Tab-separated table of N, CA and C in Angstrom:
chain	number	residue	atom	x	y	z
A	1	MET	N	79.294	94.950	108.678
A	1	MET	CA	79.468	95.667	107.909
A	1	MET	C	77.646	95.869	107.678
A	2	ARG	N	78.406	97.521	106.740
A	2	ARG	CA	76.621	97.760	105.926
A	2	ARG	C	76.842	97.588	104.727
A	3	PRO	N	75.080	96.854	104.365
A	3	PRO	CA	75.114	96.614	103.132
A	3	PRO	C	75.657	97.156	101.658
A	4	VAL	N	75.513	97.389	100.695
A	4	VAL	CA	75.934	98.295	99.770
A	4	VAL	C	75.077	98.744	99.636
A	5	GLU	N	74.410	100.052	98.704
A	5	GLU	CA	73.396	100.566	98.588
A	5	GLU	C	73.815	100.201	96.725
A	6	THR	N	72.779	100.597	96.152
A	6	THR	CA	72.876	100.637	94.227
A	6	THR	C	71.980	101.197	94.148
A	7	ARG	N	73.096	101.957	92.740
A	7	ARG	CA	71.771	102.132	91.354
A	7	ARG	C	72.111	102.224	90.282
A	8	THR	N	71.242	101.653	89.107
A	8	THR	CA	71.625	100.643	88.136
A	8	THR	C	71.747	102.495	87.249
A	9	ARG	N	72.747	102.468	86.219
A	9	ARG	CA	72.836	103.714	85.663
A	9	ARG	C	72.713	103.374	84.675
A	10	ALA	N	71.389	103.881	83.829
A	10	ALA	CA	71.323	104.409	82.034
A	10	ALA	C	72.299	104.621	81.444
A	11	GLY	N	72.620	104.388	79.651
A	11	GLY	CA	73.543	105.416	79.103
A	11	GLY	C	75.063	104.758	79.651
A	12	PRO	N	74.649	104.362	78.610
A	12	PRO	CA	77.093	103.053	77.378
A	12	PRO	C	77.927	103.627	78.564
A	13	ALA	N	78.284	105.462	78.520
A	13	ALA	CA	78.845	106.171	79.217
A	13	ALA	C	79.335	106.218	80.080
A	14	ALA	N	78.065	106.673	80.825
A	14	ALA	CA	77.463	107.924	81.989
A	14	ALA	C	78.933	106.859	83.080
A	15	GLY	N	78.919	107.944	83.796
A	15	GLY	CA	79.749	107.803	84.382
A	15	GLY	C	80.073	108.671	86.037
A	16	PRO	N	80.637	108.524	87.454
A	16	PRO	CA	80.782	109.611	88.110
A	16	PRO	C	81.428	110.911	87.895
A	17	GLY	N	81.455	112.309	87.930
A	17	GLY	CA	81.892	113.189	87.665
A	17	GLY	C	83.495	113.056	87.874
A	18	PRO	N	84.527	114.266	88.039
A	18	PRO	CA	85.195	114.243	88.863
A	18	PRO	C	85.197	114.695	90.360
A	19	ASP	N	84.495	115.582	90.409
A	19	ASP	CA	83.425	116.894	91.496
A	19	ASP	C	83.479	114.885	92.731
A	20	ARG	N	82.091	114.998	92.003
A	20	ARG	CA	81.563	113.409	92.752
A	20	ARG	C	82.921	112.648	93.833
A	21	CYS	N	83.873	112.137	92.560
A	21	CYS	CA	85.069	111.412	93.662
A	21	CYS	C	85.488	112.365	94.203
A	22	ALA	N	85.686	113.277	94.649
A	22	ALA	CA	86.118	114.593	94.974
A	22	ALA	C	85.820	115.173	96.568
A	23	THR	N	85.083	114.521	96.219
A	23	THR	CA	83.892	114.816	97.809
A	23	THR	C	83.465	113.496	98.170
A	24	ALA	N	83.857	112.825	97.842
A	24	ALA	CA	83.291	111.178	98.471
A	24	ALA	C	83.160	110.604	99.835
A	25	THR	N	84.100	110.400	100.727
A	25	THR	CA	84.276	110.624	101.478
A	25	THR	C	82.990	111.193	102.970
A	26	ARG	N	82.350	110.566	104.036
A	26	ARG	CA	81.771	110.917	104.547
A	26	ARG	C	82.649	111.829	105.181
A	27	PRO	N	81.686	113.333	105.967
A	27	PRO	CA	82.637	113.564	106.571
A	27	PRO	C	83.505	112.848	107.909
A	28	GLY	N	84.874	113.305	108.065
A	28	GLY	CA	85.381	112.468	109.690
A	28	GLY	C	86.122	111.197	109.311
A	29	ARG	N	85.360	110.238	108.330
A	29	ARG	CA	86.019	110.291	108.047
A	29	ARG	C	87.613	109.760	106.870
A	30	GLN	N	88.880	109.218	107.170
A	30	GLN	CA	90.218	109.282	107.015
A	30	GLN	C	89.638	108.146	104.788
A	31	THR	N	90.686	109.252	104.683
A	31	THR	CA	90.742	108.578	103.340
A	31	THR	C	92.067	106.786	103.047
A	32	PRO	N	90.805	106.318	102.429
A	32	PRO	CA	92.035	105.495	102.132
A	32	PRO	C	93.549	104.905	102.255
A	33	ARG	N	94.509	103.781	101.977
A	33	ARG	CA	95.850	104.708	101.642
A	33	ARG	C	96.185	103.758	100.453
A	34	PRO	N	95.926	103.886	99.263
A	34	PRO	CA	96.081	102.766	98.351
A	34	PRO	C	97.617	102.283	98.342
A	35	GLY	N	98.374	103.380	98.471
A	35	GLY	CA	99.655	102.768	98.431
A	35	GLY	C	100.225	101.523	99.634
A	36	GLN	N	99.503	101.551	100.864
A	36	GLN	CA	99.103	100.124	101.334
A	36	GLN	C	99.407	98.787	100.730
A	37	VAL	N	98.786	98.769	99.301
A	37	VAL	CA	98.654	97.467	98.432
A	37	VAL	C	100.128	97.372	97.804
A	38	ASP	N	100.678	98.390	98.124
A	38	ASP	CA	101.288	97.778	97.044
A	38	ASP	C	103.526	97.137	98.348
A	39	ALA	N	103.002	97.489	99.099
A	39	ALA	CA	103.531	97.383	100.536
A	39	ALA	C	103.670	95.604	100.772
A	40	ASP	N	102.535	95.288	101.236
A	40	ASP	CA	101.924	94.109	101.810
A	40	ASP	C	100.624	93.696	100.947
A	41	PRO	N	100.235	93.501	99.339
A	41	PRO	CA	98.701	93.241	99.466
A	41	PRO	C	98.402	91.965	100.815
A	42	CYS	N	98.667	90.799	100.121
A	42	CYS	CA	98.035	89.960	101.082
A	42	CYS	C	98.020	89.814	102.002
A	43	SER	N	98.675	90.809	103.103
A	43	SER	CA	97.698	91.619	104.155
A	43	SER	C	96.312	92.346	104.023
A	44	LEU	N	95.421	92.928	103.878
A	44	LEU	CA	95.212	94.035	103.183
A	44	LEU	C	92.877	92.361	103.393
A	45	LEU	N	93.574	91.604	103.304
A	45	LEU	CA	92.501	90.445	103.976
A	45	LEU	C	92.682	90.463	105.578
A	46	THR	N	91.516	89.928	106.480
A	46	THR	CA	92.874	89.469	107.890
A	46	THR	C	92.169	87.940	107.915
A	47	ARG	N	92.412	86.810	108.390
A	47	ARG	CA	92.296	85.894	108.575
A	47	ARG	C	90.860	84.903	108.726
A	48	ASP	N	89.521	85.995	109.268
A	48	ASP	CA	88.109	86.203	109.299
A	48	ASP	C	88.014	86.821	108.077
A	49	GLN	N	88.441	86.960	107.627
A	49	GLN	CA	87.798	88.313	106.315
A	49	GLN	C	87.914	86.643	105.429
A	50	VAL	N	89.195	86.301	105.266
A	50	VAL	CA	89.491	85.738	104.182
A	50	VAL	C	88.623	84.174	104.595
A	51	ALA	N	87.594	84.150	105.455
A	51	ALA	CA	86.878	82.539	105.840
A	51	ALA	C	85.635	83.169	104.727
A	52	ALA	N	85.345	84.449	105.368
A	52	ALA	CA	84.326	85.628	104.500
A	52	ALA	C	83.501	85.277	103.486
A	53	VAL	N	84.934	86.255	102.454
A	53	VAL	CA	84.856	86.690	101.550
A	53	VAL	C	85.300	84.996	100.748
A	54	VAL	N	86.487	84.492	101.101
A	54	VAL	CA	86.531	83.113	99.804
A	54	VAL	C	86.503	81.772	100.444
A	55	ALA	N	86.446	81.528	101.055
A	55	ALA	CA	86.704	80.321	101.677
A	55	ALA	C	87.041	80.113	102.854
A	56	ASP	N	86.443	79.126	103.813
A	56	ASP	CA	86.506	78.430	105.550
A	56	ASP	C	85.991	76.946	104.575
A	57	PRO	N	87.668	76.710	105.357
A	57	PRO	CA	88.849	76.816	106.638
A	57	PRO	C	90.018	77.880	106.045
A	58	PRO	N	89.897	79.829	106.192
A	58	PRO	CA	90.752	80.012	105.586
A	58	PRO	C	91.628	79.191	105.657
A	59	GLY	N	92.898	78.653	106.272
A	59	GLY	CA	93.927	77.935	106.223
A	59	GLY	C	94.045	77.162	104.836
A	60	GLU	N	92.561	77.046	103.976
A	60	GLU	CA	93.068	76.432	102.783
A	60	GLU	C	93.004	76.799	101.124
A	61	VAL	N	93.741	78.237	101.803
A	61	VAL	CA	93.685	79.581	100.913
A	61	VAL	C	94.376	79.357	100.550
A	62	ASN	N	94.707	79.519	99.492
A	62	ASN	CA	96.789	80.442	98.949
A	62	ASN	C	96.282	81.675	98.497
A	63	ALA	N	97.380	82.858	99.495
A	63	ALA	CA	97.515	84.014	98.630
A	63	ALA	C	98.358	83.817	98.053
A	64	PHE	N	98.310	85.013	96.555
A	64	PHE	CA	99.097	85.074	95.463
A	64	PHE	C	99.128	86.161	95.088
A	65	ARG	N	100.639	87.470	94.970
A	65	ARG	CA	100.470	88.346	95.061
A	65	ARG	C	101.349	88.940	93.863
A	66	LYS	N	100.368	90.783	93.624
A	66	LYS	CA	101.112	90.613	91.714
A	66	LYS	C	101.476	91.314	92.020
A	67	ALA	N	102.759	92.156	91.867
A	67	ALA	CA	103.156	93.044	92.322
A	67	ALA	C	104.456	93.917	91.076
A	68	THR	N	102.874	93.125	89.700
A	68	THR	CA	104.573	94.045	88.588
A	68	THR	C	103.069	94.364	88.242
A	69	ALA	N	103.116	95.471	87.269
A	69	ALA	CA	102.013	96.274	86.347
A	69	ALA	C	102.282	95.157	85.248
A	70	PRO	N	100.294	95.640	84.839
A	70	PRO	CA	99.583	96.272	85.329
A	70	PRO	C	98.612	97.204	86.632
A	71	ILE	N	98.732	95.909	87.325
A	71	ILE	CA	97.574	95.909	88.371
A	71	ILE	C	99.198	95.240	89.611
A	72	TYR	N	98.951	95.867	90.826
A	72	TYR	CA	99.222	95.197	92.000
A	72	TYR	C	98.798	94.730	93.041
A	73	GLY	N	98.492	93.703	93.459
A	73	GLY	CA	97.449	93.317	94.353
A	73	GLY	C	97.620	92.167	94.517
A	74	CYS	N	96.660	90.959	95.377
A	74	CYS	CA	97.097	89.721	95.969
A	74	CYS	C	95.325	89.312	95.487
A	75	SER	N	95.716	87.505	95.036
A	75	SER	CA	94.612	86.612	94.890
A	75	SER	C	94.376	85.620	95.550
A	76	TRP	N	93.517	85.577	95.946
A	76	TRP	CA	93.250	84.714	97.312
A	76	TRP	C	92.010	82.876	96.279
A	77	VAL	N	92.911	82.026	96.481
A	77	VAL	CA	92.430	81.009	95.799
A	77	VAL	C	92.281	79.821	96.693
A	78	ALA	N	91.383	79.179	96.729
A	78	ALA	CA	90.645	77.966	97.132
A	78	ALA	C	91.247	76.509	96.705
A	79	PRO	N	91.048	75.699	97.107
A	79	PRO	CA	90.982	74.638	96.258
A	79	PRO	C	89.855	73.821	95.727
A	80	LEU	N	90.234	74.601	93.642
A	80	LEU	CA	88.807	73.874	93.773
A	80	LEU	C	87.774	74.998	93.427
A	81	GLY	N	88.180	76.150	94.031
A	81	GLY	CA	86.701	77.515	94.205
A	81	GLY	C	87.325	78.899	93.577
A	82	ALA	N	86.559	79.321	93.714
A	82	ALA	CA	87.291	81.001	92.490
A	82	ALA	C	88.268	82.383	92.889
A	83	ASN	N	88.510	82.925	92.154
A	83	ASN	CA	89.954	84.088	93.056
A	83	ASN	C	88.665	85.096	93.012
A	84	ALA	N	89.726	85.471	94.601
A	84	ALA	CA	89.065	86.639	94.280
A	84	ALA	C	90.516	87.453	94.686
A	85	THR	N	90.585	88.551	94.176
A	85	THR	CA	91.850	89.706	93.694
A	85	THR	C	91.253	91.318	93.873
A	86	ALA	N	91.929	91.172	94.719
A	86	ALA	CA	92.186	93.216	95.509
A	86	ALA	C	93.498	93.365	95.102
A	87	SER	N	92.697	94.660	93.477
A	87	SER	CA	94.567	95.169	93.554
A	87	SER	C	93.887	96.705	92.923
A	88	LYS	N	95.218	97.406	92.585
A	88	LYS	CA	95.532	98.576	92.174
A	88	LYS	C	96.436	98.647	91.134
A	89	PRO	N	94.858	99.039	90.189
A	89	PRO	CA	95.735	99.359	89.032
A	89	PRO	C	96.435	100.861	89.051
A	90	ALA	N	97.442	99.571	87.982
A	90	ALA	CA	99.263	100.370	87.433
A	90	ALA	C	98.929	101.158	86.675
A	91	LYS	N	98.491	100.809	85.521
A	91	LYS	CA	97.781	101.988	83.914
A	91	LYS	C	96.681	102.098	84.118
A	92	ARG	N	96.386	102.918	82.947
A	92	ARG	CA	95.085	103.252	83.196
A	92	ARG	C	93.945	102.452	82.555
A	93	PRO	N	92.838	101.867	82.937
A	93	PRO	CA	91.806	103.427	83.602
A	93	PRO	C	92.357	102.612	85.357
A	94	GLN	N	92.423	103.994	85.770
A	94	GLN	CA	93.193	104.570	87.215
A	94	GLN	C	92.343	104.946	88.020
A	95	THR	N	90.725	105.226	87.780
A	95	THR	CA	89.871	105.850	87.923
A	95	THR	C	88.652	105.089	87.781
A	96	LEU	N	87.955	106.152	88.594
A	96	LEU	CA	86.391	105.670	88.131
A	96	LEU	C	85.703	106.181	86.463
A	97	THR	N	86.053	107.728	86.605
A	97	THR	CA	85.819	108.189	85.789
A	97	THR	C	86.778	107.590	83.587
A	98	GLU	N	87.801	107.242	84.270
A	98	GLU	CA	88.235	106.881	83.330
A	98	GLU	C	88.154	105.597	82.790
A	99	LEU	N	87.554	104.741	84.160
A	99	LEU	CA	87.247	103.658	83.803
A	99	LEU	C	85.171	103.850	82.392
A	100	ALA	N	84.741	104.557	83.242
A	100	ALA	CA	83.215	104.825	82.433
A	100	ALA	C	83.627	105.409	81.199
A	101	GLU	N	84.995	106.113	80.835
A	101	GLU	CA	85.083	106.184	79.847
A	101	GLU	C	86.115	105.498	79.110
A	102	SER	N	86.460	104.283	79.052
A	102	SER	CA	87.176	103.172	78.496
A	102	SER	C	86.899	102.640	77.123
A	103	PRO	N	87.207	102.239	76.165
A	103	PRO	CA	86.783	101.719	75.218
A	103	PRO	C	85.368	100.033	75.350
A	104	ALA	N	86.215	99.154	76.706
A	104	ALA	CA	85.259	98.713	76.878
A	104	ALA	C	84.534	99.303	77.810
A	105	ARG	N	83.820	100.060	78.116
A	105	ARG	CA	82.703	100.636	79.051
A	105	ARG	C	82.221	101.345	77.753
A	106	LYS	N	82.126	101.379	77.049
A	106	LYS	CA	81.642	102.315	75.558
A	106	LYS	C	81.839	101.054	75.113
A	107	ALA	N	81.566	100.169	74.353
A	107	ALA	CA	80.928	99.199	74.138
A	107	ALA	C	80.445	97.898	75.012
A	108	ASP	N	80.343	98.346	75.803
A	108	ASP	CA	79.167	97.904	76.230
A	108	ASP	C	79.354	96.444	76.782
A	109	MET	N	81.161	96.361	76.940
A	109	MET	CA	81.977	94.975	77.565
A	109	MET	C	81.464	94.612	78.644
A	110	PHE	N	80.796	95.352	79.887
A	110	PHE	CA	80.699	95.722	81.372
A	110	PHE	C	79.348	95.870	81.753
A	111	GLU	N	78.631	95.481	80.954
A	111	GLU	CA	77.355	95.425	81.523
A	111	GLU	C	76.923	93.981	82.107
A	112	PRO	N	75.967	93.759	82.932
A	112	PRO	CA	75.950	95.331	83.637
A	112	PRO	C	76.290	96.129	84.402
A	113	TRP	N	76.295	97.200	84.854
A	113	TRP	CA	76.498	98.143	85.554
A	113	TRP	C	76.329	99.158	86.230
A	114	THR	N	76.633	99.137	87.444
A	114	THR	CA	75.686	99.730	88.524
A	114	THR	C	76.496	100.812	89.305
A	115	GLU	N	75.996	102.210	89.590
A	115	GLU	CA	76.453	102.270	91.083
A	115	GLU	C	75.787	102.634	91.749
A	116	THR	N	77.349	102.599	92.408
A	116	THR	CA	77.421	101.749	94.790
A	116	THR	C	77.753	102.916	95.228
A	117	SER	N	78.586	102.498	96.708
A	117	SER	CA	79.142	103.749	96.849
A	117	SER	C	79.680	102.360	98.478
A	118	ILE	N	80.884	102.560	98.928
A	118	ILE	CA	81.431	101.837	99.363
A	118	ILE	C	81.614	102.127	100.447
A	119	ASP	N	81.553	101.597	101.424
A	119	ASP	CA	82.177	102.256	102.720
A	119	ASP	C	81.678	104.197	102.673
A	120	GLY	N	81.258	105.100	102.127
A	120	GLY	CA	81.555	105.905	102.223
A	120	GLY	C	81.413	106.837	100.418
A	121	LEU	N	82.840	105.560	100.040
A	121	LEU	CA	83.315	105.953	98.683
A	121	LEU	C	82.461	105.361	97.537
A	122	PRO	N	81.946	106.731	96.153
A	122	PRO	CA	82.280	106.305	94.788
A	122	PRO	C	82.299	104.456	94.419
A	123	ALA	N	81.305	104.283	94.066
A	123	ALA	CA	81.805	102.670	93.285
A	123	ALA	C	81.207	101.978	91.921
A	124	ILE	N	82.017	101.226	91.502
A	124	ILE	CA	81.020	100.767	90.170
A	124	ILE	C	80.517	99.138	89.920
A	125	VAL	N	79.638	98.454	89.441
A	125	VAL	CA	79.762	97.234	90.089
A	125	VAL	C	79.561	96.492	88.692
A	126	TYR	N	80.921	95.173	88.207
A	126	TYR	CA	80.028	95.610	86.844
A	126	TYR	C	80.629	94.065	86.549
A	127	HIS	N	80.254	93.217	85.238
A	127	HIS	CA	80.845	92.559	85.148
A	127	HIS	C	81.252	92.208	83.784
A	128	GLN	N	82.721	91.581	83.524
A	128	GLN	CA	84.289	91.435	82.225
A	128	GLN	C	84.178	90.195	81.908
A	129	ARG	N	84.520	89.723	81.247
A	129	ARG	CA	84.600	88.682	79.353
A	129	ARG	C	83.250	88.640	79.950
A	130	GLY	N	82.266	88.812	79.528
A	130	GLY	CA	80.208	88.224	78.845
A	130	GLY	C	80.123	87.204	79.559
A	131	SER	N	80.063	87.414	80.981
A	131	SER	CA	78.573	86.924	81.679
A	131	SER	C	79.357	87.211	83.405
A	132	THR	N	77.848	86.888	83.552
A	132	THR	CA	77.322	87.861	84.812
A	132	THR	C	78.024	86.686	86.182
A	133	ASP	N	78.334	85.085	85.707
A	133	ASP	CA	79.085	84.155	86.733
A	133	ASP	C	79.755	85.465	87.770
A	134	ASP	N	81.206	86.435	87.149
A	134	ASP	CA	82.332	87.153	87.325
A	134	ASP	C	81.471	87.928	87.804
A	135	CYS	N	82.150	88.682	89.031
A	135	CYS	CA	81.447	90.041	89.174
A	135	CYS	C	82.593	91.530	89.982
A	136	SER	N	83.059	92.086	89.025
A	136	SER	CA	83.724	93.317	89.628
A	136	SER	C	83.492	95.064	90.839
A	137	VAL	N	84.275	95.035	91.279
A	137	VAL	CA	84.381	96.294	92.457
A	137	VAL	C	85.620	97.769	91.422
A	138	ALA	N	84.681	98.657	90.979
A	138	ALA	CA	85.926	99.458	91.235
A	138	ALA	C	86.042	100.818	92.700
A	139	VAL	N	86.673	100.685	93.328
A	139	VAL	CA	85.822	101.539	94.602
A	139	VAL	C	86.850	103.154	94.545
A	140	GLN	N	86.562	104.087	93.872
A	140	GLN	CA	87.369	105.689	94.526
A	140	GLN	C	88.315	105.295	95.610
A	141	ALA	N	89.317	105.581	95.582
A	141	ALA	CA	89.630	105.438	96.812
A	141	ALA	C	90.293	107.014	97.161
A	142	THR	N	91.322	107.064	96.321
A	142	THR	CA	90.947	108.867	96.257
A	142	THR	C	91.058	109.524	94.979
A	143	ASP	N	91.419	110.559	95.066
A	143	ASP	CA	90.502	111.487	94.167
A	143	ASP	C	91.770	110.832	92.902
A	144	ARG	N	92.646	110.300	92.846
A	144	ARG	CA	93.666	109.899	91.988
A	144	ARG	C	93.989	108.429	91.657
A	145	GLN	N	92.757	107.646	92.336
A	145	GLN	CA	93.623	106.698	92.247
A	145	GLN	C	92.128	105.214	93.146
A	146	MET	N	91.605	104.202	92.237
A	146	MET	CA	90.006	103.300	92.704
A	146	MET	C	91.301	102.407	92.780
A	147	LEU	N	91.022	101.585	93.519
A	147	LEU	CA	91.334	100.043	94.305
A	147	LEU	C	89.793	98.717	93.054
A	148	THR	N	90.977	98.401	92.704
A	148	THR	CA	89.133	97.003	91.942
A	148	THR	C	89.659	96.007	93.177
A	149	PHE	N	88.371	94.518	92.792
A	149	PHE	CA	87.996	93.832	93.275
A	149	PHE	C	87.063	92.755	92.556
A	150	GLU	N	87.676	91.563	92.256
A	150	GLU	CA	86.650	90.507	91.680
A	150	GLU	C	86.796	89.765	92.121
A	151	ILE	N	85.756	88.547	91.840
A	151	ILE	CA	85.619	86.520	92.051
A	151	ILE	C	85.292	86.592	90.922
A	152	VAL	N	86.135	86.049	90.728
A	152	VAL	CA	85.459	84.991	89.375
A	152	VAL	C	86.560	83.825	89.255
A	153	GLY	N	85.917	82.828	87.992
A	153	GLY	CA	86.320	80.942	88.628
A	153	GLY	C	84.900	80.654	89.039
A	154	LYS	N	85.255	78.861	89.204
A	154	LYS	CA	84.334	77.917	89.364
A	154	LYS	C	84.658	78.401	91.038
A	155	ASP	N	83.032	77.744	91.636
A	155	ASP	CA	82.653	78.049	92.842
A	155	ASP	C	81.989	76.266	92.998
A	156	LEU	N	82.903	76.122	94.494
A	156	LEU	CA	82.422	74.854	95.191
A	156	LEU	C	80.600	75.276	95.126
A	157	PRO	N	79.614	74.138	94.856
A	157	PRO	CA	78.656	74.202	95.296
A	157	PRO	C	77.726	74.855	97.108
A	158	GLY	N	78.796	74.681	98.295
A	158	GLY	CA	78.804	74.966	98.957
A	158	GLY	C	79.709	76.430	99.593
A	159	ASN	N	80.281	77.763	98.505
A	159	ASN	CA	80.659	78.436	98.939
A	159	ASN	C	79.333	79.564	99.527
A	160	TYR	N	80.153	80.862	100.359
A	160	TYR	CA	78.605	81.336	100.116
A	160	TYR	C	78.012	82.214	99.382
A	161	TRP	N	79.170	82.132	98.343
A	161	TRP	CA	79.027	83.830	97.848
A	161	TRP	C	78.457	82.650	96.175
A	162	ALA	N	78.679	81.600	95.901
A	162	ALA	CA	78.044	80.700	94.878
A	162	ALA	C	77.197	81.738	94.220
A	163	ASN	N	76.104	81.702	94.639
A	163	ASN	CA	74.671	82.631	94.500
A	163	ASN	C	75.158	83.868	93.999
A	164	ASP	N	75.416	84.895	95.018
A	164	ASP	CA	75.999	86.056	94.400
A	164	ASP	C	76.541	86.762	94.698
A	165	ARG	N	77.988	86.489	93.280
A	165	ARG	CA	79.241	86.975	93.450
A	165	ARG	C	79.762	88.513	93.491
A	166	CYS	N	78.763	88.614	93.698
A	166	CYS	CA	78.157	90.520	93.360
A	166	CYS	C	78.478	91.094	95.302
A	167	GLY	N	77.351	90.648	95.276
A	167	GLY	CA	77.441	90.443	97.251
A	167	GLY	C	78.882	89.845	97.498
A	168	GLY	N	79.620	88.873	97.140
A	168	GLY	CA	80.666	88.284	97.251
A	168	GLY	C	82.195	89.893	97.529
A	169	VAL	N	82.323	90.573	96.165
A	169	VAL	CA	82.559	90.657	96.126
A	169	VAL	C	82.884	92.469	96.784
A	170	ALA	N	81.552	92.520	96.796
A	170	ALA	CA	81.113	93.531	97.423
A	170	ALA	C	81.974	93.476	99.350
A	171	LYS	N	81.578	92.803	99.715
A	171	LYS	CA	81.938	92.768	101.218
A	171	LYS	C	83.300	92.986	101.691
A	172	MET	N	84.025	92.030	100.229
A	172	MET	CA	85.410	91.676	99.949
A	172	MET	C	86.010	93.460	100.545
A	173	ALA	N	85.112	94.160	99.259
A	173	ALA	CA	86.194	95.724	99.179
A	173	ALA	C	85.672	96.059	100.192
A	174	GLU	N	84.571	96.579	100.749
A	174	GLU	CA	84.370	97.116	101.779
A	174	GLU	C	85.091	96.568	103.299
A	175	ALA	N	85.538	95.614	102.752
A	175	ALA	CA	85.993	94.739	103.953
A	175	ALA	C	88.633	94.990	104.260
A	176	VAL	N	88.480	95.374	102.451
A	176	VAL	CA	89.647	96.186	102.137
A	176	VAL	C	89.692	97.900	102.453
A	177	ILE	N	89.093	98.380	102.368
A	177	ILE	CA	88.276	99.874	102.455
A	177	ILE	C	88.646	100.330	103.997
A	178	GLY	N	87.604	99.336	104.821
A	178	GLY	CA	87.683	99.791	105.953
A	178	GLY	C	89.246	99.529	106.643
A	179	ASN	N	89.610	98.447	106.228
A	179	ASN	CA	91.740	98.019	106.449
A	179	ASN	C	92.440	98.550	106.036
A	180	LEU	N	92.344	99.079	105.366
A	180	LEU	CA	93.348	100.563	104.910
A	180	LEU	C	93.044	101.791	105.193
A	181	ARG	N	92.067	102.211	106.164
A	181	ARG	CA	91.733	102.698	106.611
A	181	ARG	C	92.365	103.808	108.258
């Protein structure tokens, strides 16, 4: 998988415009199908991808389906480890533009905030809950729908992403987007 490109944005409420989201895919690339998140969200990552992103061996990771609003998706949890989640918001914010204009963003609750791209799609890397230990990524999958990814909680010292949660969540986002194409 390609490394994630990042650009830090200045200004508290700056975000990608609607035109950018509409033309975000590379020519010849199939648009992801976020509707698949509703069908079987815990199949969004393969066994090898769970091992690479959540924990190895993947047999010790439990998957929990989230099938009620406000989000639809899956959380993968390793014993005594972090919680990795891939989801599709069912309520606003549902796009990067809505996320950028949200009250939480305007109150600087998502700092630091970094614009990037994941597999050719516009994305935002941000932190929630007042901690840079947790990391979230929102990817504009279609004109009207973003997908969100996060890694939160405590890690075992040997976890691959213990010192780089944003790297782990970006790898998870890239894997899921690739699997949805």
